[in-house]
Amino acid sequence: MNSQAFIEIGSIRRVGKDQGVALEDLLDKVAEHKGCGSSGGDGKSSCGSSARPQDVSEEVWNKIKNHPCYSEEAHHHYARMHVAVAPACNIQCNYCNRKYDCANESRPGVVSEKLTPEQASKKVLAVASTIPQMTVLGIAGPGDPLANPEKTFKTFELISQTAPDIKLCLSTNGLRLPEFIDTIKKFKVDHVTITINAVDPEVGAKIYPWVFFNHKRHTGIDGARILLENQLKGLEMLTAAGILAKINSVMIPGVNDQHLVEVNKAVKARGAFLHNIMPLISAPEHGTVFGLTGQRGPTAQELKALQDACEGDMNMMRHCRQCRADAVGLLGEDRSDEFTTEKIEQMEVQYDLATRQAYQQVVEEQRVAKREAKDAEIVALADALDERTRDLSVLVAVGTKGEGRVNEHFGHVSEFQIYEVSAKGAKFVGHRRVDLYCQGGFGDEDALPSVVHSINDCHAVLVSKIGACPRDELKAAGIEPVERYAGEFIDQAALAWFKEYVAEIKAGTREHSARGDAAIRQGALLASGKAA
Ligand code: CLF
Ligand code: SF4
């Protein structure tokens, strides 16, 4: 990564020579642009992934409360799965290579198996029997679900008959969305994602070389225009039909990064519930046009600045993991290996609704406890702040293996969760995938610099345990390693650490300083052997 691309927290001033336009311009552009889309507001005072029950109507809450993508809180507790029943696609994106998963909804890595609707239905029952917190079935590729309508809707039909408590979810490029709104409604698919990277065909033409529509291939600006018009029309129709729409956008520096502010305005005005701006993942080994031409992805700070700039009352989704089209498990974990067709054949599948509901009840109790602990900590923090520290806001990295707790050893972390802590609370703002430091009981010293680089914008790292070597390395980089909150809820722990941080500033034993930028992983994970 270009070291000149680093940005100082606090000033949000860019110094990168290859960055295009200054982020201040972007922030100015959105200064007047805040608030939910009026048509999609649902009467909510706050909408989006951080909504609580009191923020949205009961109908909307019931749709999002256990959907890990539509509710940031839910993603710590509930899992989703994808079934790869849709191999074909009707457009070409410059960030996609057909040998890889759909970049709309997945990280670049091959789908292990393509499934028939019948195989997919069996797989869903097997996963739901094994993982009671699996609440959502999504179809997200590896091509486009609506370019494969028979397989997609047959799969939904089979699943709604055998596992009616599972929410159905669909992710599409939107080209054929308008013609399927009635079918989507008929099959009770309550959540639809459209990937919209541009609302201006000239920008779109830099991302989509062609689209195949009405039996004809359309290229350049004409092709992009057809796609964008159908995307926006489809979004309006979803809103009118009362189906929650999420918009995914891929941030491509120098191509659509500034333009995504316009996209945000356009989708908000058409009733989108949530906007998910994801970083372009682009490496030569992916074999994509962008990968081969050296198009870079954004840095962590560039991505966050754009997400912050677009965030009004409509919160941005920041917990997306760009999952595979056959992902299984909590966001950020992948248990698809446990559910290959061969293994499922040998499994005794018992779909037990009562057990699932009992388990989910326990999860809900935990969730309430976590919320209460966080609220109590915010009150305690308010008392500790003074003039100098009232407006402070810093990032902390957290090692967790689930349940919303600080419960992972530093060496076992494959993904840090990043929280922004301030007087307002602890807010999840992203994640960073890293190589495992611990390799069979030994620390991999070669992995340490890249781990540190990935959380370089953080002031502290909260884990359940950490060895002497990484502890020293983190300290040398100016990041405080913290073990004393092992087992505690993340929000509460992050706020408690922040309370100590401001107390030390108040006492004069610590000086606050800004951190640098951090890298978003682009290439393959070295240690785990997984694609990234
Ligand atoms: Fe899948 Fe997408 Fe449904 Fe979620 S994923 S179809 S809305 S159930 Fe979620 Fe994965 Fe991000 Fe997609 S984290 S890539 S946003
Ligand atoms: Fe690839 Fe998905 Fe784009 Fe189709 S819509 S080209 S599968 S990223």
XYZ file of C-alpha atoms and ligand atoms in Angstrom:
555
model
C 0.000 0.000 0.000
C 1.135 3.515 -0.725
C 2.342 4.959 2.577
C 1.476 8.430 1.362
C -2.160 7.449 1.394
C -2.308 7.651 5.207
C -4.799 10.047 6.742
C -4.735 11.585 10.209
C -7.750 10.848 12.346
C -9.412 14.013 13.492
C -8.327 16.182 10.605
C -9.704 13.891 7.841
C -7.213 15.563 5.563
C -5.837 13.551 2.696
C -2.234 13.595 1.680
C -2.226 10.705 -0.789
C -0.987 11.609 -4.226
C -3.197 9.006 -5.923
C -6.341 9.768 -4.030
C -8.267 11.900 -6.504
C -10.247 14.573 -4.663
C -9.914 15.632 -1.028
C -12.307 14.055 1.411
C -13.297 17.489 2.696
C -15.059 18.056 -0.627
C -17.002 14.929 -0.066
C -17.933 15.982 3.454
C -19.046 19.411 2.209
C -21.213 17.773 -0.401
C -23.172 15.889 2.191
C -23.336 18.581 4.851
C -26.916 19.366 3.887
C -27.749 15.743 3.154
C -28.966 13.926 6.235
C -32.056 11.987 7.142
C -34.046 8.935 6.104
C -35.723 8.724 2.745
C -39.200 10.021 3.416
C -40.853 7.275 1.462
C -38.949 4.539 3.203
C -38.832 6.025 6.650
C -41.618 3.898 8.005
C -42.259 6.606 10.545
C -38.989 5.827 12.227
C -36.908 8.310 14.116
C -33.840 6.229 13.413
C -33.469 3.534 10.839
C -30.859 1.142 9.612
C -28.635 -1.486 11.099
C -28.244 0.019 14.576
C -31.995 0.400 15.152
C -33.437 -0.679 18.481
C -37.066 -1.827 19.008
C -38.211 1.692 19.904
C -36.699 3.167 16.730
C -38.834 1.347 14.164
C -42.373 0.059 13.756
C -43.157 -3.360 15.212
C -43.547 -4.752 11.699
C -40.079 -3.588 10.677
C -38.531 -4.697 13.978
C -39.900 -8.195 13.462
C -38.258 -8.291 10.054
C -34.840 -7.085 11.170
C -34.444 -8.186 14.796
C -32.795 -11.502 13.975
C -31.440 -10.695 10.526
C -27.649 -10.476 10.910
C -27.199 -8.097 7.962
C -30.084 -5.719 8.665
C -29.302 -5.380 12.388
C -25.758 -4.790 13.608
C -26.782 -5.963 17.086
C -28.239 -9.186 15.655
C -25.063 -10.038 13.798
C -23.302 -10.916 17.018
C -25.911 -13.566 17.767
C -27.632 -14.789 14.606
C -26.298 -16.582 11.557
C -27.172 -16.641 7.888
C -26.517 -19.100 5.152
C -26.313 -18.844 1.389
C -27.107 -21.573 -1.098
C -25.305 -21.396 -4.441
C -28.196 -22.228 -6.780
C -27.760 -19.317 -9.221
C -24.671 -19.786 -11.434
C -25.471 -17.546 -14.428
C -25.162 -13.782 -14.663
C -26.593 -11.237 -17.087
C -24.078 -8.412 -16.654
C -20.310 -8.029 -16.350
C -18.774 -6.098 -13.480
C -15.129 -5.095 -13.732
C -14.540 -6.375 -10.183
C -15.843 -9.858 -10.953
C -14.230 -12.903 -12.463
C -16.758 -15.655 -13.091
C -14.420 -18.201 -11.556
C -14.983 -16.397 -8.278
C -17.963 -15.661 -6.077
C -20.250 -12.784 -6.936
C -18.554 -9.684 -5.571
C -22.005 -8.221 -4.866
C -22.265 -10.453 -1.877
C -19.088 -12.369 -1.504
C -15.402 -12.220 -1.119
C -13.493 -13.546 -4.080
C -13.146 -17.277 -3.524
C -14.568 -20.094 -5.534
C -17.920 -21.617 -4.595
C -17.202 -25.169 -3.520
C -20.411 -26.659 -4.896
C -23.296 -25.473 -6.994
C -26.608 -26.899 -5.803
C -29.985 -27.837 -7.241
C -33.025 -26.391 -5.397
C -33.646 -29.830 -3.850
C -30.051 -30.127 -2.613
C -30.239 -26.567 -1.330
C -33.424 -27.258 0.590
C -31.851 -30.293 2.241
C -28.793 -28.268 3.139
C -30.896 -25.557 4.768
C -32.648 -28.111 6.979
C -29.319 -29.686 7.929
C -27.810 -26.324 8.873
C -30.930 -25.158 10.722
C -30.915 -28.375 12.763
C -27.263 -27.924 13.700
C -27.110 -24.137 14.134
C -30.312 -23.023 15.930
C -29.339 -19.367 15.580
C -29.352 -19.626 11.769
C -32.325 -17.426 10.946
C -31.820 -16.247 7.362
C -31.432 -18.019 4.046
C -29.978 -15.830 1.318
C -29.484 -16.462 -2.379
C -26.596 -14.345 -3.567
C -24.991 -16.060 -6.492
C -22.468 -17.112 -7.509
C -24.123 -15.333 -10.487
C -27.303 -13.299 -10.202
C -30.381 -14.903 -8.583
C -32.766 -13.164 -10.988
C -30.779 -14.344 -13.999
C -31.686 -17.837 -12.684
C -35.301 -17.240 -11.643
C -36.580 -20.823 -11.819
C -33.879 -22.210 -9.538
C -34.046 -19.240 -7.172
C -37.801 -19.271 -6.624
C -38.041 -23.059 -6.548
C -35.512 -23.014 -3.709
C -37.519 -20.388 -1.813
C -40.686 -22.391 -2.345
C -39.181 -25.596 -0.951
C -37.727 -23.859 2.074
C -40.856 -21.923 2.963
C -42.719 -25.252 3.020
C -40.277 -27.116 5.254
C -38.786 -24.357 7.438
C -41.308 -21.503 7.585
C -39.530 -19.679 10.439
C -36.477 -18.954 8.274
C -36.370 -15.503 6.696
C -35.785 -15.408 2.945
C -33.317 -12.970 1.464
C -32.157 -12.162 -2.037
C -29.290 -10.171 -3.480
C -29.361 -9.009 -7.083
C -27.686 -6.704 -9.557
C -31.221 -5.393 -10.224
C -31.281 -5.731 -14.011
C -34.408 -7.901 -13.992
C -35.775 -6.795 -10.629
C -38.863 -4.885 -11.888
C -40.252 -7.972 -13.615
C -39.995 -10.114 -10.459
C -41.446 -7.880 -7.725
C -44.762 -9.768 -7.655
C -42.973 -13.126 -7.489
C -40.708 -11.887 -4.694
C -43.763 -10.799 -2.765
C -45.595 -14.056 -3.467
C -42.737 -16.082 -1.967
C -42.594 -13.763 1.085
C -39.022 -12.660 0.472
C -38.924 -9.743 2.913
C -35.345 -8.617 2.290
C -33.846 -7.690 -1.048
C -30.387 -6.275 -1.679
C -29.572 -4.406 -4.891
C -25.978 -3.605 -5.733
C -25.963 -0.047 -7.062
C -22.542 1.400 -7.773
C -23.631 4.450 -9.760
C -26.669 6.499 -10.711
C -24.895 8.231 -13.609
C -24.475 5.983 -16.703
C -21.121 7.605 -17.472
C -19.788 6.431 -14.128
C -21.597 3.114 -14.577
C -19.884 2.494 -17.916
C -16.517 2.483 -16.118
C -17.745 -0.388 -13.952
C -19.988 -2.421 -16.285
C -18.598 -3.158 -19.776
C -21.864 -4.839 -20.863
C -25.311 -5.966 -19.793
C -27.471 -8.597 -21.476
C -31.082 -7.446 -21.609
C -34.048 -8.355 -23.809
C -32.001 -10.926 -25.746
C -29.340 -8.389 -26.643
C -25.939 -7.356 -25.368
C -25.706 -3.619 -24.612
C -22.305 -2.054 -24.054
C -20.849 1.181 -22.670
C -23.091 4.021 -21.526
C -26.190 2.495 -23.149
C -25.751 -0.731 -21.260
C -25.074 1.057 -17.982
C -28.163 3.248 -18.475
C -30.427 0.203 -18.862
C -28.974 -1.352 -15.718
C -29.195 1.779 -13.554
C -32.747 2.566 -14.660
C -33.898 -0.922 -13.765
C -32.099 -0.803 -10.419
C -33.800 2.424 -9.355
C -37.173 1.374 -10.730
C -36.860 -1.951 -8.906
C -36.025 -0.126 -5.671
C -39.098 2.086 -5.986
C -41.253 -0.978 -6.607
C -39.823 -2.788 -3.588
C -40.578 0.207 -1.380
C -44.132 0.394 -2.727
C -44.543 -3.327 -2.031
C -43.338 -2.941 1.578
C -40.223 -5.095 1.060
C -37.114 -3.946 2.946
C -34.434 -2.952 0.484
C -30.748 -2.764 1.258
C -28.331 -1.183 -1.201
C -24.804 -2.498 -1.571
C -22.247 -0.250 -3.248
C -18.639 -1.102 -4.007
C -16.319 1.845 -3.284
C -13.823 2.138 -6.147
C -11.370 5.004 -5.521
C -11.150 7.397 -8.446
C -14.113 5.745 -10.199
C -17.188 6.132 -7.986
C -15.985 7.136 -4.496
C -17.195 10.741 -4.713
C -20.221 9.678 -6.732
C -21.463 7.305 -4.008
C -22.748 10.339 -2.111
C -25.146 10.900 -5.033
C -26.037 7.224 -4.988
C -26.773 7.495 -1.275
C -29.124 10.435 -1.860
C -30.894 8.660 -4.715
C -31.502 5.424 -2.845
C -32.573 7.192 0.314
C -35.113 9.213 -1.639
C -36.512 5.962 -3.051
C -37.004 4.361 0.342
C -33.934 2.163 0.843
C -33.739 0.925 4.416
C -29.998 0.516 4.634
C -26.915 1.423 2.598
C -23.860 -0.800 2.682
C -20.741 0.750 1.159
C -18.126 -1.980 0.805
C -14.468 -1.667 -0.161
C -13.407 -2.875 -3.596
C -11.384 -6.035 -3.149
C -8.948 -6.053 -6.004
C -5.798 -8.085 -6.409
C -4.129 -9.324 -9.617
C -4.584 -12.965 -8.568
C -8.384 -12.549 -8.733
C -8.083 -12.099 -12.506
C -10.655 -9.276 -12.633
C -10.367 -6.249 -14.920
C -9.767 -4.001 -11.910
C -7.318 -6.489 -10.386
C -5.316 -6.735 -13.599
C -5.269 -2.986 -14.255
C -4.036 -2.226 -10.758
C -7.171 -0.462 -9.571
C -6.724 -0.163 -5.827
C -9.334 -0.526 -3.090
C -9.882 2.149 -0.416
C -7.940 2.375 2.822
C -9.773 1.867 6.104
C -9.953 5.601 6.752
C -11.196 6.430 3.263
C -13.979 3.888 3.624
C -14.956 5.114 7.077
C -14.922 8.765 5.998
C -17.310 8.019 3.136
C -19.583 5.936 5.353
C -19.575 8.712 7.973
C -20.319 11.312 5.314
C -23.326 9.350 4.041
C -24.668 8.594 7.485
C -27.655 10.570 8.624
C -30.587 9.095 10.456
C -30.231 6.268 7.965
C -27.344 4.318 9.438
C -24.830 2.733 7.160
C -24.256 -0.984 7.325
C -20.668 -1.372 8.497
C -20.582 -5.011 9.492
C -20.744 -6.569 6.022
C -18.199 -9.373 5.522
C -18.526 -9.605 1.719
C -19.436 -13.239 2.159
C -19.110 -16.134 -0.214
C -22.169 -17.251 -2.160
C -22.135 -20.466 -0.125
C -21.286 -18.994 3.299
C -22.711 -20.602 6.439
C -22.588 -19.295 10.007
C -22.221 -16.032 11.850
C -20.972 -13.164 9.686
C -17.196 -13.401 9.757
C -17.097 -17.151 10.311
C -17.499 -19.762 7.617
C -18.784 -23.203 8.464
C -19.583 -24.256 4.901
C -17.022 -27.081 5.100
C -19.219 -28.819 7.679
C -22.134 -28.977 5.250
C -20.885 -30.394 1.975
C -23.415 -32.459 -0.001
C -21.466 -35.585 0.920
C -21.587 -34.809 4.637
C -25.261 -33.862 4.530
C -26.078 -37.239 2.957
C -24.716 -38.881 6.084
C -26.395 -36.540 8.567
C -29.540 -37.326 10.445
C -31.533 -34.165 9.956
C -34.205 -33.329 12.504
C -35.757 -29.945 12.061
C -36.956 -29.077 15.545
C -38.718 -25.735 15.666
C -39.239 -25.833 19.460
C -35.507 -26.264 20.124
C -34.693 -23.441 17.737
C -37.158 -21.117 19.415
C -35.925 -22.012 22.927
C -32.339 -21.308 21.890
C -33.295 -17.998 20.331
C -35.102 -17.013 23.519
C -31.830 -17.420 25.441
C -30.086 -15.303 22.806
C -32.683 -12.559 23.259
C -32.132 -12.546 27.029
C -28.387 -12.167 26.475
C -29.024 -9.375 24.061
C -31.095 -7.422 26.565
C -28.422 -7.918 29.254
C -25.801 -6.612 26.853
C -27.863 -3.543 26.003
C -28.412 -2.768 29.698
C -24.708 -3.142 30.481
C -23.847 -0.752 27.657
C -26.384 1.861 28.777
C -25.076 1.741 32.371
C -21.504 2.207 31.136
C -22.475 5.251 29.031
C -23.947 6.890 32.133
C -20.774 6.143 34.130
C -18.640 7.531 31.320
C -20.542 10.811 31.167
C -19.461 11.540 34.741
C -15.806 10.972 33.883
C -15.646 13.444 30.980
C -14.518 17.051 31.120
C -14.004 19.912 28.656
C -10.879 18.347 27.148
C -12.299 14.862 26.675
C -16.002 15.444 25.953
C -15.549 15.435 22.154
C -12.882 12.742 21.977
C -13.508 9.737 19.808
C -11.084 6.852 19.315
C -11.061 3.403 17.714
C -10.422 0.145 19.529
C -9.916 -3.313 18.005
C -11.601 -6.276 19.686
C -10.914 -10.012 19.525
C -14.135 -12.013 19.821
C -15.415 -15.443 18.909
C -19.075 -14.561 19.425
C -21.849 -13.662 21.870
C -20.743 -10.041 21.686
C -17.958 -10.648 24.236
C -14.215 -10.015 24.446
C -13.345 -13.698 24.379
C -10.627 -14.398 21.809
C -6.875 -14.765 22.300
C -4.818 -12.335 20.230
C -3.077 -15.211 18.457
C -6.368 -16.810 17.407
C -7.960 -13.705 15.947
C -8.646 -13.940 12.217
C -10.818 -10.845 12.223
C -10.737 -7.870 14.581
C -13.954 -5.969 15.180
C -13.445 -2.214 15.241
C -15.420 0.014 17.611
C -15.513 3.778 17.785
C -15.823 4.903 21.394
C -16.893 8.354 22.506
C -19.256 10.026 24.948
C -22.091 8.775 22.722
C -21.226 5.130 23.281
C -19.427 2.309 21.536
C -20.291 1.938 17.874
C -19.294 -0.917 15.590
C -17.595 0.672 12.577
C -15.956 -2.203 10.763
C -13.788 -5.265 10.850
C -10.279 -6.152 9.708
C -9.277 -9.587 8.575
C -5.781 -10.656 9.584
C -3.471 -13.626 9.337
C -3.525 -15.841 12.408
C -0.585 -14.983 14.659
C -0.693 -18.282 16.525
C 0.400 -21.250 14.405
C 0.000 -24.510 16.325
C 1.183 -23.084 19.606
C 3.898 -20.836 18.187
C 3.731 -17.172 17.299
C 4.313 -16.332 13.641
C 6.557 -13.282 13.825
C 6.192 -12.689 10.082
C 2.446 -12.171 10.486
C 2.783 -9.485 13.170
C 3.560 -6.428 11.001
C 0.511 -7.028 8.806
C -1.693 -7.531 11.884
C -0.448 -4.275 13.379
C -0.896 -2.517 10.031
C -4.512 -3.636 9.832
C -5.397 -2.030 13.193
C -2.967 0.862 12.978
C -5.801 3.396 13.364
C -6.752 1.975 16.790
C -5.664 3.176 20.214
C -6.136 -0.166 21.974
C -6.750 -3.827 21.265
C -9.029 -5.737 23.637
C -8.477 -9.495 23.756
C -8.866 -12.277 26.314
C -5.142 -13.056 26.294
C -1.948 -11.957 24.538
C 1.664 -13.155 24.563
C 4.746 -11.101 25.388
C 6.002 -10.672 21.834
C 2.833 -9.267 20.219
C 2.273 -7.187 23.345
C 5.658 -5.489 22.869
C 5.107 -5.026 19.150
C 1.718 -3.401 19.683
C 3.090 -1.108 22.374
C 5.927 -0.085 20.091
C 3.328 0.833 17.454
C 1.426 2.924 20.009
C -1.485 0.484 20.438
C -2.352 -0.521 24.001
C -2.867 -4.281 24.483
C -5.691 -4.854 27.010
C -6.605 -8.202 28.633
C -8.448 -7.061 31.737
C -11.901 -7.158 30.140
C -11.720 -10.826 29.153
C -15.207 -12.358 28.965
C -17.077 -9.050 29.252
C -19.552 -7.643 26.748
C -17.693 -5.733 24.033
C -19.550 -2.415 24.227
C -19.295 -2.313 27.986
C -15.594 -3.244 27.904
C -14.741 -0.683 25.208
C -16.510 2.057 27.158
C -14.858 1.039 30.430
C -11.441 1.192 28.726
C -12.301 4.610 27.299
C -13.325 5.828 30.749
C -9.869 4.892 32.035
C -8.268 6.516 29.000
C -9.963 9.860 29.600
C -9.276 9.614 33.355
C -5.549 9.327 32.599
C -5.699 12.325 30.270
C -7.494 14.247 32.994
C -4.849 13.211 35.524
C -2.060 14.246 33.145
C -0.550 10.746 33.002
C -1.434 10.244 29.347
C -1.546 12.470 26.327
C -4.091 11.924 23.588
C -2.626 11.595 20.116
C -4.139 10.873 16.705
C -3.482 7.528 15.008
C -2.601 6.799 11.366
C -4.546 4.981 8.674
C -4.956 1.200 8.408
C -4.991 -1.300 5.562
C -7.979 -3.298 4.368
C -6.796 -6.712 3.313
C -6.790 -7.254 -0.432
C -4.934 -10.491 -1.095
C -5.232 -14.032 0.227
C -5.084 -14.843 3.906
C -1.680 -16.414 4.365
C -2.042 -18.492 7.455
C -5.566 -19.839 7.242
C -5.289 -20.703 3.578
C -8.634 -19.025 2.881
C -9.270 -16.545 0.145
C -9.835 -13.023 1.365
Fe -26.965 -12.983 2.494
Fe -26.965 -10.558 1.700
Fe -29.176 -11.559 2.610
Fe -27.211 -11.017 4.231
S -25.196 -11.450 3.161
S -28.147 -12.220 0.796
S -28.358 -9.543 3.066
S -28.350 -12.921 4.149
Fe -24.751 -9.603 4.578
Fe -22.825 -11.017 3.551
Fe -22.664 -8.405 3.512
Fe -24.393 -9.616 2.023
S -22.706 -9.672 5.317
S -22.208 -9.811 1.844
S -24.761 -7.825 3.294
Fe -20.172 -10.932 -11.038
Fe -22.263 -10.508 -9.460
Fe -21.440 -8.574 -11.165
Fe -22.639 -10.770 -12.079
S -23.553 -9.194 -10.758
S -20.765 -9.839 -12.904
S -21.850 -12.376 -10.714
S -20.308 -9.366 -9.394
